[in-house]
């Protein structure tokens, strides 16, 4: 399957990756090769096979609904790009 | 001096023949002197290491005997280390100083290990050559014009050059075994779920597994004793009793049934010289009493394509967390929230990471899920079933780790040809099986790796087979001349 520049830009947008036309053109070839490559899966004998999500087919483990982590808000916010008054700052969303 | 193995140093430290401070200084000096040729470390934590060494010496003086007490190690820069930059080889996390330790780091600290620093790696562990690192490529100590493999290439090169006696790696599709093979060291990917993924920056969560990299199988067993164990903070950690992974080292090989998967030997692309090395290794194991037979893994040719659906899908989800808001890189002067997200990610991630995020986003997007992801998960099941059948007749599987010798920097420019360098390693990840690589020969001065794949939770047996092989051969003891 071949992807063109506009398809690359569409996927980049879904992926939240800024990308201009030149960059999209550079990615198109490699992505097309990868999609061609994975088309080998089309020949697999998988009729009636259960999909495998976990190598050991383990069930999700449950734990008691109890507080186990201490409050480390200040430590975590100390590594954020921009915080104020205990809040993470981003550009204005609502005018 | 630096030729000594990690296990050898443990014995010398216990016997008080050397102090942890002296040993730590010895390796820090080697890193300072020799690493400029390799670029295997992103961060060296000299001051902290010497403080840990002094603490270890105090414990040794009291007669304590934890498994790694006083021994220098390095952590792949994918493991979170409190107060120390944890970059994952990415511009995105260049400013990230972790506020907590990974479970692996906590456990190794508790075992008394001294951390010398954080090793270089392919960005977010996506690569097979260590060329995708934001911090520049790592070079192979056997030939610095060649790659060390990846993604744990910094750990492999550092151990290969004896800049550290042992280091951690992670293996999602071969990222411990392939660089171990390229750098002439021993490395083990444990059964999925053995080693906690807590604090190990996620790439493909159903495949990622941490493991040890060192000179010998004995070293790897000793390190795994410290690393492995149930962790309630990792939802896929397996609940099993603690195990001594060095318990099988002295087990002889009489009657051991070794399977040779025909698909790993017959395919085009296997370098005949590599095949010759593997054939010679088989003779060594036969000489120690092992029985060898051919087995078939008929769907193994689908491993790489299935992996390049499953791994990118999981990566696109996992890497969605890097948004420029809570930690890591943020672009300058964002116009609005969408601009903040897309430019922080567009500027923070390198090309290979972007490529895989886009593949993953595409295969998970509306209308394509069944055609790609669901199909790949079904293929994953038939690949695992092939192994299940093979292990009804044999105890371990043996194959080359890589189809070819370490390649030159820049030699694999297109993504698919790079992906195919993991053709023999990926199947074990899809199935979740333990597998290891050990040095088995040299061609034109470059090391060749032998791969052993075991049944679930059979790490002790794998390490035992490798240890018996290492009793008969000295490939694991060889050090590149420039670093001897």
mmCIF file with all atom_site columns, C-alpha atoms in Angstrom, chain A residues 1 7 11-19 27 31 33-35 37-38 40-42 44-46 49-57 60-61 72 75-76 79-82 88-91 93, chain B residues 96-97 99 192 206 230-232 234-235 237-239 302 304-306 324-328 330 336-338 340 342 345 351 355 357-359 361-362 375 377-381 419 430-432 456:
data_model
loop_
_atom_site.group_PDB
_atom_site.id
_atom_site.type_symbol
_atom_site.label_atom_id
_atom_site.label_alt_id
_atom_site.label_comp_id
_atom_site.label_asym_id
_atom_site.label_entity_id
_atom_site.label_seq_id
_atom_site.pdbx_PDB_ins_code
_atom_site.Cartn_x
_atom_site.Cartn_y
_atom_site.Cartn_z
_atom_site.occupancy
_atom_site.B_iso_or_equiv
_atom_site.pdbx_formal_charge
_atom_site.auth_seq_id
_atom_site.auth_comp_id
_atom_site.auth_asym_id
_atom_site.auth_atom_id
_atom_site.pdbx_PDB_model_num
ATOM 1  C CA . UNK A 1 1   ? 0.000  0.000   0.000  1.00 0.00 ? 1   UNK A CA 1
ATOM 2  C CA . UNK A 1 7   ? -2.252 10.847  3.691  1.00 0.00 ? 7   UNK A CA 1
ATOM 3  C CA . UNK A 1 11  ? -1.821 10.489  9.919  1.00 0.00 ? 11  UNK A CA 1
ATOM 4  C CA . UNK A 1 12  ? 0.604  13.046  11.389 1.00 0.00 ? 12  UNK A CA 1
ATOM 5  C CA . UNK A 1 13  ? -2.335 15.170  12.493 1.00 0.00 ? 13  UNK A CA 1
ATOM 6  C CA . UNK A 1 14  ? -4.017 12.177  14.154 1.00 0.00 ? 14  UNK A CA 1
ATOM 7  C CA . UNK A 1 15  ? -0.649 11.499  15.838 1.00 0.00 ? 15  UNK A CA 1
ATOM 8  C CA . UNK A 1 16  ? -0.372 15.137  16.974 1.00 0.00 ? 16  UNK A CA 1
ATOM 9  C CA . UNK A 1 17  ? 2.925  15.592  15.136 1.00 0.00 ? 17  UNK A CA 1
ATOM 10 C CA . UNK A 1 18  ? 3.618  18.935  13.468 1.00 0.00 ? 18  UNK A CA 1
ATOM 11 C CA . UNK A 1 19  ? 4.727  18.247  9.902  1.00 0.00 ? 19  UNK A CA 1
ATOM 12 C CA . UNK A 1 27  ? 8.163  10.045  5.352  1.00 0.00 ? 27  UNK A CA 1
ATOM 13 C CA . UNK A 1 31  ? 5.790  4.410   5.478  1.00 0.00 ? 31  UNK A CA 1
ATOM 14 C CA . UNK A 1 33  ? 7.503  0.339   2.407  1.00 0.00 ? 33  UNK A CA 1
ATOM 15 C CA . UNK A 1 34  ? 6.410  -0.595  5.925  1.00 0.00 ? 34  UNK A CA 1
ATOM 16 C CA . UNK A 1 35  ? 2.752  -0.991  4.943  1.00 0.00 ? 35  UNK A CA 1
ATOM 17 C CA . UNK A 1 37  ? 5.978  -5.209  4.227  1.00 0.00 ? 37  UNK A CA 1
ATOM 18 C CA . UNK A 1 38  ? 3.258  -5.926  6.804  1.00 0.00 ? 38  UNK A CA 1
ATOM 19 C CA . UNK A 1 40  ? 2.684  -10.384 4.294  1.00 0.00 ? 40  UNK A CA 1
ATOM 20 C CA . UNK A 1 41  ? 0.244  -10.999 7.142  1.00 0.00 ? 41  UNK A CA 1
ATOM 21 C CA . UNK A 1 42  ? -2.516 -11.373 4.561  1.00 0.00 ? 42  UNK A CA 1
ATOM 22 C CA . UNK A 1 44  ? -1.425 -16.135 7.359  1.00 0.00 ? 44  UNK A CA 1
ATOM 23 C CA . UNK A 1 45  ? -3.614 -19.103 8.263  1.00 0.00 ? 45  UNK A CA 1
ATOM 24 C CA . UNK A 1 46  ? -5.515 -17.462 11.123 1.00 0.00 ? 46  UNK A CA 1
ATOM 25 C CA . UNK A 1 49  ? -7.571 -18.141 15.873 1.00 0.00 ? 49  UNK A CA 1
ATOM 26 C CA . UNK A 1 50  ? -8.080 -16.159 19.089 1.00 0.00 ? 50  UNK A CA 1
ATOM 27 C CA . UNK A 1 51  ? -6.129 -12.874 19.081 1.00 0.00 ? 51  UNK A CA 1
ATOM 28 C CA . UNK A 1 52  ? -3.280 -12.860 21.623 1.00 0.00 ? 52  UNK A CA 1
ATOM 29 C CA . UNK A 1 53  ? -2.988 -9.706  23.706 1.00 0.00 ? 53  UNK A CA 1
ATOM 30 C CA . UNK A 1 54  ? -0.697 -11.032 26.439 1.00 0.00 ? 54  UNK A CA 1
ATOM 31 C CA . UNK A 1 55  ? 2.037  -13.650 26.118 1.00 0.00 ? 55  UNK A CA 1
ATOM 32 C CA . UNK A 1 56  ? 0.904  -15.579 29.190 1.00 0.00 ? 56  UNK A CA 1
ATOM 33 C CA . UNK A 1 57  ? -2.811 -14.943 28.623 1.00 0.00 ? 57  UNK A CA 1
ATOM 34 C CA . UNK A 1 60  ? -5.733 -8.276  34.827 1.00 0.00 ? 60  UNK A CA 1
ATOM 35 C CA . UNK A 1 61  ? -4.776 -8.432  38.497 1.00 0.00 ? 61  UNK A CA 1
ATOM 36 C CA . UNK A 1 72  ? 4.046  14.122  45.598 1.00 0.00 ? 72  UNK A CA 1
ATOM 37 C CA . UNK A 1 75  ? 7.886  17.052  43.221 1.00 0.00 ? 75  UNK A CA 1
ATOM 38 C CA . UNK A 1 76  ? 6.042  16.238  40.012 1.00 0.00 ? 76  UNK A CA 1
ATOM 39 C CA . UNK A 1 79  ? 9.749  19.106  36.481 1.00 0.00 ? 79  UNK A CA 1
ATOM 40 C CA . UNK A 1 80  ? 6.890  20.618  34.440 1.00 0.00 ? 80  UNK A CA 1
ATOM 41 C CA . UNK A 1 81  ? 7.651  23.181  31.721 1.00 0.00 ? 81  UNK A CA 1
ATOM 42 C CA . UNK A 1 82  ? 5.234  25.762  33.199 1.00 0.00 ? 82  UNK A CA 1
ATOM 43 C CA . UNK A 1 88  ? -0.107 23.234  34.788 1.00 0.00 ? 88  UNK A CA 1
ATOM 44 C CA . UNK A 1 89  ? -0.067 26.163  32.368 1.00 0.00 ? 89  UNK A CA 1
ATOM 45 C CA . UNK A 1 90  ? -1.061 25.803  28.711 1.00 0.00 ? 90  UNK A CA 1
ATOM 46 C CA . UNK A 1 91  ? -2.100 28.419  26.130 1.00 0.00 ? 91  UNK A CA 1
ATOM 47 C CA . UNK A 1 93  ? -8.266 27.410  25.578 1.00 0.00 ? 93  UNK A CA 1
ATOM 48 C CA . UNK B 2 96  ? 13.636 15.104  32.382 1.00 0.00 ? 96  UNK B CA 1
ATOM 49 C CA . UNK B 2 97  ? 15.092 14.420  35.831 1.00 0.00 ? 97  UNK B CA 1
ATOM 50 C CA . UNK B 2 99  ? 11.232 12.060  40.464 1.00 0.00 ? 99  UNK B CA 1
ATOM 51 C CA . UNK B 2 192 ? 7.687  -11.582 29.836 1.00 0.00 ? 192 UNK B CA 1
ATOM 52 C CA . UNK B 2 206 ? 3.051  -6.375  25.805 1.00 0.00 ? 206 UNK B CA 1
ATOM 53 C CA . UNK B 2 230 ? 6.985  -9.797  41.595 1.00 0.00 ? 230 UNK B CA 1
ATOM 54 C CA . UNK B 2 231 ? 6.048  -6.114  41.686 1.00 0.00 ? 231 UNK B CA 1
ATOM 55 C CA . UNK B 2 232 ? 2.501  -5.058  42.440 1.00 0.00 ? 232 UNK B CA 1
ATOM 56 C CA . UNK B 2 234 ? 3.455  -3.536  37.313 1.00 0.00 ? 234 UNK B CA 1
ATOM 57 C CA . UNK B 2 235 ? 0.068  -4.989  36.359 1.00 0.00 ? 235 UNK B CA 1
ATOM 58 C CA . UNK B 2 237 ? 4.338  -8.737  36.690 1.00 0.00 ? 237 UNK B CA 1
ATOM 59 C CA . UNK B 2 238 ? 4.067  -12.485 37.270 1.00 0.00 ? 238 UNK B CA 1
ATOM 60 C CA . UNK B 2 239 ? 3.440  -13.743 40.793 1.00 0.00 ? 239 UNK B CA 1
ATOM 61 C CA . UNK B 2 302 ? 5.505  -13.721 9.904  1.00 0.00 ? 302 UNK B CA 1
ATOM 62 C CA . UNK B 2 304 ? 8.747  -9.312  11.755 1.00 0.00 ? 304 UNK B CA 1
ATOM 63 C CA . UNK B 2 305 ? 5.582  -8.162  9.921  1.00 0.00 ? 305 UNK B CA 1
ATOM 64 C CA . UNK B 2 306 ? 3.383  -8.977  12.962 1.00 0.00 ? 306 UNK B CA 1
ATOM 65 C CA . UNK B 2 324 ? 4.713  19.183  26.423 1.00 0.00 ? 324 UNK B CA 1
ATOM 66 C CA . UNK B 2 325 ? 2.488  19.862  29.431 1.00 0.00 ? 325 UNK B CA 1
ATOM 67 C CA . UNK B 2 326 ? 3.601  17.876  32.465 1.00 0.00 ? 326 UNK B CA 1
ATOM 68 C CA . UNK B 2 327 ? 7.274  17.039  31.835 1.00 0.00 ? 327 UNK B CA 1
ATOM 69 C CA . UNK B 2 328 ? 9.831  16.871  29.073 1.00 0.00 ? 328 UNK B CA 1
ATOM 70 C CA . UNK B 2 330 ? 7.961  22.012  25.288 1.00 0.00 ? 330 UNK B CA 1
ATOM 71 C CA . UNK B 2 336 ? -2.669 27.501  21.028 1.00 0.00 ? 336 UNK B CA 1
ATOM 72 C CA . UNK B 2 337 ? -3.073 24.136  22.704 1.00 0.00 ? 337 UNK B CA 1
ATOM 73 C CA . UNK B 2 338 ? -2.961 22.140  19.440 1.00 0.00 ? 338 UNK B CA 1
ATOM 74 C CA . UNK B 2 340 ? 1.699  23.208  21.818 1.00 0.00 ? 340 UNK B CA 1
ATOM 75 C CA . UNK B 2 342 ? 2.006  19.100  17.769 1.00 0.00 ? 342 UNK B CA 1
ATOM 76 C CA . UNK B 2 345 ? 6.046  16.382  19.701 1.00 0.00 ? 345 UNK B CA 1
ATOM 77 C CA . UNK B 2 351 ? 12.269 10.544  12.697 1.00 0.00 ? 351 UNK B CA 1
ATOM 78 C CA . UNK B 2 355 ? 7.563  6.899   11.852 1.00 0.00 ? 355 UNK B CA 1
ATOM 79 C CA . UNK B 2 357 ? 3.952  6.532   16.053 1.00 0.00 ? 357 UNK B CA 1
ATOM 80 C CA . UNK B 2 358 ? 2.416  7.159   12.627 1.00 0.00 ? 358 UNK B CA 1
ATOM 81 C CA . UNK B 2 359 ? 2.358  3.463   11.691 1.00 0.00 ? 359 UNK B CA 1
ATOM 82 C CA . UNK B 2 361 ? -1.809 5.531   14.733 1.00 0.00 ? 361 UNK B CA 1
ATOM 83 C CA . UNK B 2 362 ? -2.718 4.348   11.253 1.00 0.00 ? 362 UNK B CA 1
ATOM 84 C CA . UNK B 2 375 ? -4.798 -9.816  12.382 1.00 0.00 ? 375 UNK B CA 1
ATOM 85 C CA . UNK B 2 377 ? -2.561 -10.458 17.280 1.00 0.00 ? 377 UNK B CA 1
ATOM 86 C CA . UNK B 2 378 ? -3.907 -13.633 15.699 1.00 0.00 ? 378 UNK B CA 1
ATOM 87 C CA . UNK B 2 379 ? -0.594 -14.205 13.951 1.00 0.00 ? 379 UNK B CA 1
ATOM 88 C CA . UNK B 2 380 ? 1.074  -13.664 17.287 1.00 0.00 ? 380 UNK B CA 1
ATOM 89 C CA . UNK B 2 381 ? -0.957 -16.582 18.654 1.00 0.00 ? 381 UNK B CA 1
ATOM 90 C CA . UNK B 2 419 ? 13.904 -4.032  10.844 1.00 0.00 ? 419 UNK B CA 1
ATOM 91 C CA . UNK B 2 430 ? 5.903  -12.121 20.450 1.00 0.00 ? 430 UNK B CA 1
ATOM 92 C CA . UNK B 2 431 ? 5.634  -15.421 22.335 1.00 0.00 ? 431 UNK B CA 1
ATOM 93 C CA . UNK B 2 432 ? 6.950  -13.919 25.610 1.00 0.00 ? 432 UNK B CA 1
ATOM 94 C CA . UNK B 2 456 ? 8.461  -20.048 29.817 1.00 0.00 ? 456 UNK B CA 1
#
